[in-house]
Structures are given as C-alpha cells and as structure tokens.
Short mmCIF file of C-alpha atoms in Angstrom, two decimals:
data_model
loop_
_atom_site.label_atom_id
_atom_site.label_comp_id
_atom_site.label_asym_id
_atom_site.label_seq_id
_atom_site.Cartn_x
_atom_site.Cartn_y
_atom_site.Cartn_z
CA MET U 204 62.75 -26.37 -2.99
CA LYS U 205 59.37 -27.53 -3.90
CA SER U 206 58.35 -25.81 -0.50
CA PHE U 207 59.57 -22.50 -1.57
CA PHE U 208 58.33 -23.07 -5.13
CA ARG U 209 54.76 -23.96 -3.77
CA ASN U 210 54.70 -20.79 -1.55
CA LEU U 211 55.79 -18.70 -4.34
CA MET U 212 52.98 -20.07 -6.61
CA LEU U 213 50.67 -19.36 -3.71
CA GLY U 214 51.71 -15.90 -3.28
CA LEU U 215 51.32 -15.22 -6.95
CA ALA U 216 47.79 -17.02 -7.11
CA MET U 217 46.64 -14.83 -4.08
CA LEU U 218 47.93 -11.52 -6.06
CA MET U 219 46.22 -12.57 -9.12
CA MET U 220 42.80 -13.19 -6.98
CA LEU U 221 43.15 -9.70 -5.45
CA ALA U 222 43.73 -8.01 -8.61
CA ALA U 223 40.61 -10.20 -10.06
CA VAL U 224 38.62 -8.81 -7.06
CA SER U 225 39.43 -5.17 -7.49
CA SER U 226 38.95 -5.48 -11.05
CA CYS U 227 35.30 -7.16 -10.70
CA GLU U 228 34.58 -4.38 -8.36
CA LYS U 229 35.20 -1.65 -10.37
CA ASP U 230 33.31 -3.76 -13.26
CA SER U 231 30.23 -4.54 -11.44
CA GLY U 232 29.57 -0.99 -9.68
CA GLY U 233 32.19 -1.28 -6.73
CA LYS U 234 32.14 2.49 -5.61
CA GLN U 235 35.53 4.55 -4.86
CA PRO U 236 34.73 7.13 -2.15
CA GLU U 237 33.92 9.75 -4.48
CA GLU U 238 31.41 7.66 -6.13
CA GLU U 239 30.00 6.77 -3.17
CA ASP U 240 29.41 10.52 -2.13
CA ASN U 241 27.81 11.35 -5.28
CA ASN U 242 25.45 8.36 -5.14
CA ASP U 243 24.53 9.57 -1.89
CA GLN U 244 23.61 13.18 -3.01
CA LEU U 245 21.51 11.15 -5.84
CA PHE U 246 19.89 8.82 -3.48
CA GLU U 247 18.99 11.71 -1.12
CA SER U 248 17.50 13.62 -3.91
CA ILE U 249 15.71 10.65 -5.19
CA LEU U 250 14.08 10.06 -1.64
CA ASN U 251 13.26 13.84 -1.40
CA VAL U 252 11.01 13.68 -4.86
CA TYR U 253 9.79 10.28 -4.08
CA VAL U 254 8.23 11.58 -0.64
CA GLY U 255 7.27 15.05 -2.25
CA THR U 256 5.75 13.93 -5.20
CA THR U 257 4.44 10.66 -4.48
CA VAL U 258 3.83 9.74 -1.00
CA VAL U 259 3.08 12.94 0.62
CA PRO U 260 0.26 13.96 -2.07
CA THR U 261 -1.15 10.33 -1.70
CA TYR U 262 -1.77 10.33 1.89
CA LYS U 263 -2.96 13.86 1.36
CA SER U 264 -5.55 12.99 -1.36
CA LEU U 265 -6.61 10.04 0.79
CA ALA U 266 -7.14 11.92 3.85
CA GLU U 267 -9.39 14.68 1.78
CA ALA U 268 -11.16 11.70 0.47
CA ALA U 269 -12.11 10.32 3.82
CA LEU U 270 -13.55 13.98 4.83
CA GLU U 271 -15.43 13.81 1.81
CA MET U 272 -16.97 10.28 2.67
CA ARG U 273 -17.76 11.78 6.00
CA ALA U 274 -19.51 14.47 4.77
CA ALA U 275 -21.63 12.06 2.26
CA ASN U 276 -22.58 9.81 4.63
CA GLU U 277 -23.62 12.34 7.34
CA ALA U 278 -25.76 13.72 4.47
CA LEU U 279 -27.38 10.04 3.55
CA LYS U 280 -28.12 9.67 7.39
CA ASN U 281 -29.83 13.06 7.87
CA ASN U 282 -31.52 12.84 4.82
CA PRO U 283 -32.11 8.97 3.57
CA SER U 284 -32.64 8.87 -0.21
CA ASP U 285 -31.35 6.85 -3.15
CA ALA U 286 -29.56 10.09 -4.59
CA ASN U 287 -27.42 10.37 -1.33
CA MET U 288 -27.01 6.74 -1.26
CA GLN U 289 -25.25 7.18 -4.58
CA ALA U 290 -23.38 10.03 -3.48
CA ALA U 291 -22.19 8.03 -0.69
CA SER U 292 -21.03 5.12 -2.59
CA ALA U 293 -19.19 7.21 -5.05
CA ALA U 294 -17.46 8.99 -1.95
CA TRP U 295 -16.33 5.69 -0.66
CA MET U 296 -15.11 4.44 -3.94
CA LYS U 297 -13.01 7.66 -4.34
CA ALA U 298 -11.61 7.12 -1.12
CA ARG U 299 -10.99 3.45 -1.82
CA ILE U 300 -8.86 4.32 -4.74
CA ALA U 301 -7.12 6.83 -3.00
CA TRP U 302 -6.12 4.00 -0.31
CA GLU U 303 -5.35 1.41 -2.65
CA ILE U 304 -2.86 3.79 -4.58
CA SER U 305 -0.76 4.09 -1.44
CA GLU U 306 -0.31 0.52 -0.79
CA ALA U 307 3.56 0.68 -1.94
CA PHE U 308 4.07 2.63 0.84
CA LEU U 309 3.52 0.32 3.76
CA PHE U 310 6.86 0.07 5.12
CA GLY U 311 6.48 3.60 7.18
CA PRO U 312 3.79 4.83 9.72
CA VAL U 313 1.08 2.92 8.28
CA GLY U 314 2.76 -0.78 8.52
CA GLU U 315 1.63 -3.20 10.76
CA GLN U 316 5.16 -2.88 12.89
CA ALA U 317 4.75 0.83 12.88
CA LEU U 318 0.79 2.32 13.85
CA ASP U 319 -0.73 -0.43 12.12
CA ILE U 320 -2.99 1.63 10.12
CA ASP U 321 -3.42 -0.66 7.64
CA GLY U 322 -4.64 -3.42 9.73
CA HIS U 323 -7.07 -1.16 11.17
CA ILE U 324 -8.24 0.34 7.96
CA ASP U 325 -8.34 -2.67 5.59
CA SER U 326 -8.88 -5.79 7.59
CA TRP U 327 -10.59 -8.75 5.63
CA PRO U 328 -12.50 -11.08 5.55
CA LEU U 329 -15.09 -9.18 7.54
CA GLU U 330 -16.40 -11.03 10.91
CA LYS U 331 -20.03 -11.13 9.81
CA GLU U 332 -21.31 -12.45 12.84
CA GLN U 333 -19.56 -9.58 14.86
CA ILE U 334 -21.13 -6.91 12.52
CA ASP U 335 -24.73 -8.41 13.05
CA GLY U 336 -23.88 -8.19 16.93
CA VAL U 337 -23.04 -4.66 16.67
CA LEU U 338 -26.08 -3.76 14.64
CA ALA U 339 -28.38 -6.00 17.19
CA GLU U 340 -26.77 -4.76 20.63
CA GLY U 341 -26.19 -0.89 20.16
CA ALA U 342 -25.01 0.33 17.10
CA ILE U 343 -27.89 3.12 17.17
CA ASN U 344 -25.73 4.51 19.90
CA LEU U 345 -22.44 3.64 18.53
CA THR U 346 -19.71 6.88 18.46
CA GLY U 347 -16.80 6.95 15.93
CA GLU U 348 -14.50 7.04 19.35
CA GLN U 349 -15.96 3.32 20.16
CA ALA U 350 -15.78 2.53 16.83
CA TRP U 351 -11.73 3.56 16.79
CA GLY U 352 -11.05 2.18 19.88
CA GLU U 353 -13.16 -0.71 21.07
CA LEU U 354 -14.27 -2.71 17.94
CA ASP U 355 -11.99 -5.05 16.24
CA ALA U 356 -10.44 -4.21 12.90
CA GLU U 357 -12.57 -6.74 11.09
CA VAL U 358 -15.86 -4.69 11.95
CA ILE U 359 -14.63 -1.15 11.07
CA GLY U 360 -12.71 0.14 7.99
CA PHE U 361 -13.07 0.39 4.61
CA HIS U 362 -14.83 -3.06 4.35
CA VAL U 363 -17.55 -2.75 6.76
CA THR U 364 -18.45 0.82 5.21
CA GLU U 365 -18.24 -0.91 1.55
CA TYR U 366 -20.72 -3.73 3.07
CA LEU U 367 -23.00 -1.38 4.45
CA LEU U 368 -23.46 0.81 1.07
CA TYR U 369 -23.18 -2.04 -1.53
CA ARG U 370 -24.34 -5.27 -2.59
CA GLU U 371 -23.55 -7.36 -5.43
CA GLY U 372 -21.53 -4.52 -7.00
CA LYS U 373 -24.35 -1.83 -6.66
CA SER U 374 -25.58 0.90 -4.05
CA ARG U 375 -27.87 -0.55 -1.76
CA PRO U 376 -31.69 0.87 -2.14
CA VAL U 377 -31.81 3.56 0.71
CA ALA U 378 -34.94 1.53 1.81
CA ASP U 379 -32.75 -1.45 2.68
CA LEU U 380 -30.86 0.61 5.58
CA SER U 381 -32.09 0.59 8.95
CA GLU U 382 -31.40 3.25 11.28
CA ALA U 383 -28.84 1.16 13.19
CA GLU U 384 -26.73 0.58 10.02
CA LEU U 385 -26.79 4.57 8.97
CA LYS U 386 -25.52 4.84 12.54
CA TYR U 387 -23.03 2.18 12.16
CA LEU U 388 -21.69 3.85 8.88
CA THR U 389 -21.15 7.30 10.24
CA ALA U 390 -19.48 5.88 13.61
CA ALA U 391 -17.21 3.64 11.20
CA THR U 392 -16.36 6.46 8.93
CA ASP U 393 -15.65 8.65 11.54
CA ALA U 394 -13.16 6.13 12.65
CA LEU U 395 -11.67 5.54 9.18
CA VAL U 396 -11.25 9.50 8.55
CA TRP U 397 -9.22 9.36 11.79
CA ASP U 398 -6.91 6.67 10.47
CA CYS U 399 -6.54 8.26 7.06
CA VAL U 400 -5.69 11.66 8.37
CA LEU U 401 -3.54 9.81 10.89
CA ALA U 402 -1.49 8.47 7.95
CA TYR U 403 -1.03 12.00 6.25
CA VAL U 404 0.00 13.53 9.67
CA ALA U 405 2.29 11.02 10.77
CA TRP U 406 4.38 11.15 7.16
CA VAL U 407 4.39 14.97 7.38
CA GLY U 408 4.29 16.21 10.89
CA GLU U 409 1.44 17.99 12.52
CA ASP U 410 2.72 21.14 12.18
CA ASN U 411 2.92 20.89 8.36
CA VAL U 412 -0.89 20.21 7.41
CA ALA U 413 -3.49 22.63 7.25
CA SER U 414 -5.41 23.97 10.17
CA GLU U 415 -8.69 21.91 9.35
CA MET U 416 -6.59 18.50 8.94
CA LYS U 417 -5.06 19.33 12.31
CA ALA U 418 -8.31 19.82 13.95
CA VAL U 419 -9.69 16.51 12.44
CA PHE U 420 -6.52 14.95 13.80
CA ARG U 421 -7.08 16.14 17.11
CA GLU U 422 -10.97 15.29 17.57
CA ASN U 423 -10.19 11.93 19.04
CA PRO U 424 -7.81 12.23 21.77
CA GLU U 425 -6.52 8.48 21.54
CA VAL U 426 -5.63 8.93 17.90
CA ALA U 427 -3.13 11.93 18.55
CA GLU U 428 -1.96 9.79 21.80
CA HIS U 429 -1.36 6.68 19.42
CA LEU U 430 1.14 8.66 17.60
CA GLU U 431 2.66 10.39 20.48
CA ASN U 432 3.51 6.90 21.94
CA ASN U 433 5.26 5.78 18.75
CA PRO U 434 7.70 8.73 17.99
CA ASN U 435 9.98 6.86 15.62
CA TYR U 436 6.85 7.42 13.20
CA LYS U 437 6.19 11.24 13.90
CA ASN U 438 7.20 13.13 10.63
CA PHE U 439 8.32 10.10 9.06
CA ALA U 440 8.87 11.96 5.65
CA GLU U 441 12.00 13.71 7.34
CA ARG U 442 13.21 10.94 8.97
CA LEU U 443 13.38 8.98 5.61
CA THR U 444 14.82 11.72 3.71
CA SER U 445 17.50 12.42 6.29
CA LYS U 446 18.20 8.72 6.49
CA GLU U 447 17.49 8.82 10.05
CA GLY U 448 17.79 5.36 11.57
CA TYR U 449 19.33 3.71 8.43
CA SER U 450 22.59 2.60 7.93
CA SER U 451 23.18 4.18 4.58
CA TRP U 452 21.61 6.35 1.87
CA GLY U 453 21.12 3.15 0.06
CA ASP U 454 19.32 1.50 2.88
CA ALA U 455 17.14 4.30 3.25
CA LEU U 456 16.27 4.24 -0.86
CA SER U 457 15.84 0.66 -0.69
CA GLU U 458 12.49 1.18 1.44
CA ILE U 459 11.06 2.20 -1.99
CA ALA U 460 11.81 -1.35 -3.66
CA VAL U 461 10.89 -3.15 -0.34
CA GLY U 462 7.43 -1.56 -0.67
CA ALA U 463 7.08 -2.41 -4.17
CA SER U 464 8.19 -5.87 -3.82
CA GLU U 465 5.80 -6.37 -0.72
CA ILE U 466 2.73 -5.30 -2.31
CA ALA U 467 3.57 -6.95 -5.24
CA GLY U 468 3.77 -10.27 -3.44
CA GLU U 469 0.44 -9.79 -1.53
CA VAL U 470 -1.47 -9.00 -4.54
CA GLY U 471 -0.50 -12.08 -6.51
CA ALA U 472 -0.23 -14.55 -3.43
CA THR U 473 -2.87 -13.28 -0.83
CA LYS U 474 -5.26 -11.19 -2.93
CA ILE U 475 -5.64 -13.11 -5.98
CA GLU U 476 -4.17 -16.78 -5.65
CA ALA U 477 -5.24 -17.56 -2.09
CA PRO U 478 -8.93 -17.07 -2.45
CA TYR U 479 -9.25 -18.50 -6.08
CA THR U 480 -7.19 -21.91 -4.71
CA ALA U 481 -9.31 -22.47 -1.62
CA GLN U 482 -12.68 -21.36 -3.77
CA LYS U 483 -13.47 -18.92 -0.69
CA THR U 484 -15.64 -16.05 -2.06
CA GLU U 485 -15.60 -14.68 1.27
CA ASP U 486 -11.74 -13.94 1.04
CA VAL U 487 -12.05 -11.99 -1.96
CA GLU U 488 -11.15 -8.63 -0.93
CA SER U 489 -14.05 -5.63 -1.70
CA TRP U 490 -16.23 -8.25 -2.89
CA TYR U 491 -19.54 -6.36 -1.95
CA SER U 492 -18.58 -3.41 -4.68
CA TRP U 493 -17.02 -5.90 -6.81
CA HIS U 494 -14.10 -3.82 -7.00
CA SER U 495 -11.64 -6.26 -6.33
CA LEU U 496 -9.65 -6.14 -9.82
CA ASP U 497 -9.72 -2.43 -9.72
CA ASP U 498 -8.17 -2.74 -6.22
CA TYR U 499 -5.37 -4.90 -7.41
CA GLN U 500 -4.51 -2.85 -10.32
CA ASN U 501 -4.30 0.32 -8.22
CA ASN U 502 -1.94 -1.57 -5.84
CA ILE U 503 0.37 -2.11 -8.95
CA ARG U 504 -0.30 1.64 -9.94
CA SER U 505 1.05 2.23 -6.17
CA ILE U 506 4.26 0.43 -7.43
CA LYS U 507 4.60 2.56 -10.75
CA ASN U 508 4.02 5.80 -8.87
CA ALA U 509 6.77 4.74 -6.33
CA TYR U 510 9.10 3.53 -8.73
CA LEU U 511 8.64 6.10 -11.63
CA GLY U 512 7.63 9.17 -9.50
CA GLY U 513 4.42 11.32 -9.39
CA MET U 514 1.16 10.26 -8.75
CA ASP U 515 0.03 9.32 -12.24
CA ASP U 516 1.22 8.98 -15.83
CA GLY U 517 0.54 12.74 -16.37
CA SER U 518 2.85 13.86 -13.36
CA ARG U 519 6.45 11.42 -14.03
CA GLN U 520 9.41 12.98 -12.39
CA ALA U 521 13.02 13.18 -13.85
CA THR U 522 14.61 11.88 -10.62
CA SER U 523 13.04 8.57 -9.76
CA LEU U 524 14.47 5.04 -8.60
CA SER U 525 13.64 4.43 -12.40
CA ALA U 526 15.86 7.00 -13.53
CA TYR U 527 18.43 5.94 -11.41
CA LEU U 528 18.30 2.26 -12.42
CA ALA U 529 18.21 3.49 -16.13
CA LYS U 530 21.69 4.43 -15.93
CA ALA U 531 22.90 1.83 -13.31
CA ASN U 532 21.28 -1.36 -15.30
CA PRO U 533 19.16 -0.38 -17.86
CA GLU U 534 17.87 -3.79 -18.50
CA LEU U 535 16.81 -4.41 -15.13
CA ASP U 536 14.56 -0.92 -15.29
CA THR U 537 13.10 -1.94 -18.65
CA GLN U 538 12.12 -5.15 -17.34
CA ILE U 539 10.41 -3.65 -14.49
CA LYS U 540 8.64 -1.06 -16.35
CA ASN U 541 7.34 -3.66 -18.70
CA LYS U 542 6.44 -6.19 -16.14
CA ILE U 543 4.36 -3.62 -14.27
CA ASP U 544 2.37 -2.98 -17.45
CA ASP U 545 2.12 -6.73 -17.81
CA CYS U 546 0.79 -7.26 -14.42
CA LEU U 547 -1.61 -4.37 -14.95
CA SER U 548 -3.14 -6.05 -18.08
CA LYS U 549 -2.92 -9.56 -16.78
CA ILE U 550 -4.95 -8.59 -13.46
CA LYS U 551 -7.61 -6.55 -16.01
CA ASN U 552 -7.91 -9.63 -18.06
CA ILE U 553 -9.25 -11.87 -15.07
CA GLY U 554 -12.25 -10.14 -15.46
CA LYS U 555 -12.75 -10.76 -19.31
CA ASP U 556 -16.29 -11.30 -20.31
CA GLY U 557 -17.44 -8.39 -17.56
CA LYS U 558 -16.81 -10.79 -14.93
CA SER U 559 -16.02 -9.65 -11.06
CA PHE U 560 -13.43 -11.24 -9.23
CA TYR U 561 -16.03 -12.53 -7.05
CA GLU U 562 -17.64 -14.65 -9.71
CA VAL U 563 -14.57 -15.63 -11.18
CA VAL U 564 -13.73 -17.58 -7.72
CA ARG U 565 -17.39 -18.54 -7.20
CA ASP U 566 -17.65 -19.97 -10.64
CA GLN U 567 -14.04 -21.43 -10.76
CA THR U 568 -13.74 -19.55 -13.97
CA ASN U 569 -10.79 -17.80 -16.18
CA GLU U 570 -8.21 -19.94 -14.16
CA ALA U 571 -5.71 -19.37 -17.14
CA GLU U 572 -5.82 -15.73 -16.37
CA VAL U 573 -5.64 -15.91 -12.70
CA ASN U 574 -2.48 -18.05 -13.04
CA ALA U 575 -1.07 -15.51 -15.42
CA ALA U 576 -1.79 -12.37 -13.23
CA VAL U 577 -0.25 -14.26 -10.33
CA GLU U 578 2.99 -15.38 -12.22
CA ALA U 579 3.53 -11.76 -13.29
CA CYS U 580 3.09 -10.68 -9.61
CA VAL U 581 5.73 -12.86 -8.63
CA ASP U 582 8.19 -11.64 -11.36
CA LEU U 583 7.64 -8.00 -10.36
CA GLN U 584 8.37 -9.17 -6.86
CA THR U 585 11.56 -10.75 -7.86
CA LEU U 586 12.61 -7.98 -10.04
CA PHE U 587 12.19 -5.70 -7.06
CA ASP U 588 13.86 -7.78 -4.79
CA SER U 589 17.03 -7.63 -7.14
CA ILE U 590 16.81 -3.71 -6.56
CA ILE U 591 17.12 -4.10 -3.05
CA GLU U 592 20.18 -6.41 -3.26
CA THR U 593 21.98 -3.76 -5.33
CA LEU U 594 21.08 -1.08 -3.12
CA GLU U 595 22.15 -2.58 0.15
#
C-alpha cells in the first residue's frame, strides 16, 4: 500500500514538473515551431541589413581610405614638403578611424583564426629595434611585396606608418624624414592597402567590387592566393546571410553579439587597463599620434553600429539586433544602449584636462577615470554575453 502510494505520488510529481517546464518554456521564450520559423525569417533579415548597411560599407570605406593614404604618401615621397606631410598625416588618420570603427566585425575573415588581417594590420607594440634594422639595412629598396610577405607584423601596418608620420601627437617636420623612411612609409602603405582591400573583397566577393578595387586586389599575387587558400572566407557576407556553416539562424545572428563582446573586453582589459596597470607607455596603442582614446571610442562606436545598424547615428536601421531585443527583452536593450553611451563618455573622460592616454599612463594620473572606463567596458561585454546565451 505504501509502495503504491509512493509510486502514485511520484507519478503526480513528475506530471507537475513536466507541466511546469512546459509553462516556463512558453513564459521565457520557449518557441513553438511556427515561432521558430518566424524568428528564422527575422534573424535572416537582421543579418542581411547588418551586412548590407554596416559591415560592407565600413570595409568599403576602409579600402577607399587606404587608397587615399597611398596617394598621399606617394605625393609626400615625390615632393617632400610640410604641406604634403600634413596631408599624409590626415590621410593616415582617416584610414585609422575607418579601421577602428570596423573592429566589432573581427569574427569574420579579418580575425586571427581566419585571414589574420587584424594581426597583420594592427599589431602593437612595435618592434623598434627591427624597424631601425629595416631602415639601416635596406628600406631604400624595400618593396610593398616584401613588406607584406616578408616583414613581421610588428614592423608594418598602421602603427609603423603612424611612427613614421607622427611624434608626440603631431605630424613630424618633413625635414626630419630620411629618404629611407619615406621609402619605408610607401612600401608599408602598399602592404596596408592590400590588407584593407583584402578585408573588403573577402566579405563581398571579388566579383562584387569595382574594377579599380579588383585591380588593387590583384596587384600582389600573394594577397589573392591567401584568400584562395582560405575558401571558407571568400564572399563571407553571403555565407553569413545564408547561415552557411552555422547550426541555426540564431547561431549566425549571435556573431554580432560575439564581435561586440570581444572588442568591448579588449578595449577595457587590453587597451586601457593593461598598459595603465603595468605603467608601460610602449603598450599604449596609437601613442605616436596620441590618438588612443579616439581609437577606443571608435571601437565602441563599432559596437554601436553593429547593434543598432548603419554606420553612424544618422543612418540607423529599423531592422537590427537592437530592434529585435527591444521587443524580446526591452530592459536588456535599454541597458545595452545606455552602457554603450556610458563607455563612450567614460573613455573620453580618461583624457580630461586635454591629456592623451600616453600621458595618463606615463604620469599615472586619472586613475579613477581609467577604472571607471574599464568597468564600463566589462559591463558592456557582460551584457552582450547575455545576448549570445539568448540566441544560441
């Protein structure tokens, strides 16, 4: 009798548990087949808008800015003047901004586990002794092909061109540049151009770029070969928007949150906290131009663009990850948007009183502001991590 009663109670308890689980699934977003289909269509739409209005235009702008930088540096080499030096520095800055505002997309072809354009284009700190060696031993004859294929990442890319153009936040006087430095600058810029164009072509496909861009992509056969040898990253926009290689539309859509989370964490921990805590100015990114805090804010703007859609506040999209979350979890959407603005404000505030981040690290000032910015970035990373869990 006791055994029967116990079994009966266990059976009733099991039924109650099953009913509770079913109820929780419905209450917490558990999806019926029809709802899954609707979300699939919505997620596909979000990805198409994200790629078409944020990622692709950003990489197109980067490639175009790199070509402007090449033209400016060629003009500087052919006619060294302070005016041309200023123009070359401005062209570097334009390309730099375009790059930093793309860093929420590093999950694609640009990432370390893919074509590693990021590592090739943006490694820091620089290897100063190697740079001096290049200048001393043959920069006068250095070609772009050699710079791209033979030199270490720490002696090419944005930061070596920055080093050649800037000192203490200002353009160098043109009289300070040697002939070897001018040649190094143009060769390194060629390598930079190919990496920027490679990022654009990898995302959209070679057949979908203008003839000028295709010609630049084909200038260095090793660049085209690098993409051919990594076919999973050819025309990545099409692969992402068709969820090729992903287990579900939610899995594909989570890439937006993954990219945002990773760069938020990198800005806080690697770019701000690490050099400040270690008191190492050489580990500060973009410290020759004193552009560090602008870089970090542009990384956060990259997150904002990925989340809200578009390329800036004037081109936001009705279809976006934010718009989806505003309906699915409006409190989380509000928290993320507020935290993005909080990060921008607190990173900017590190440089209060007109200080560059290089000076803040060097003088160990503004500790409270540094800590506040780091904490805001950690909070933003955590919020995007929670989106990933929701979508998977």
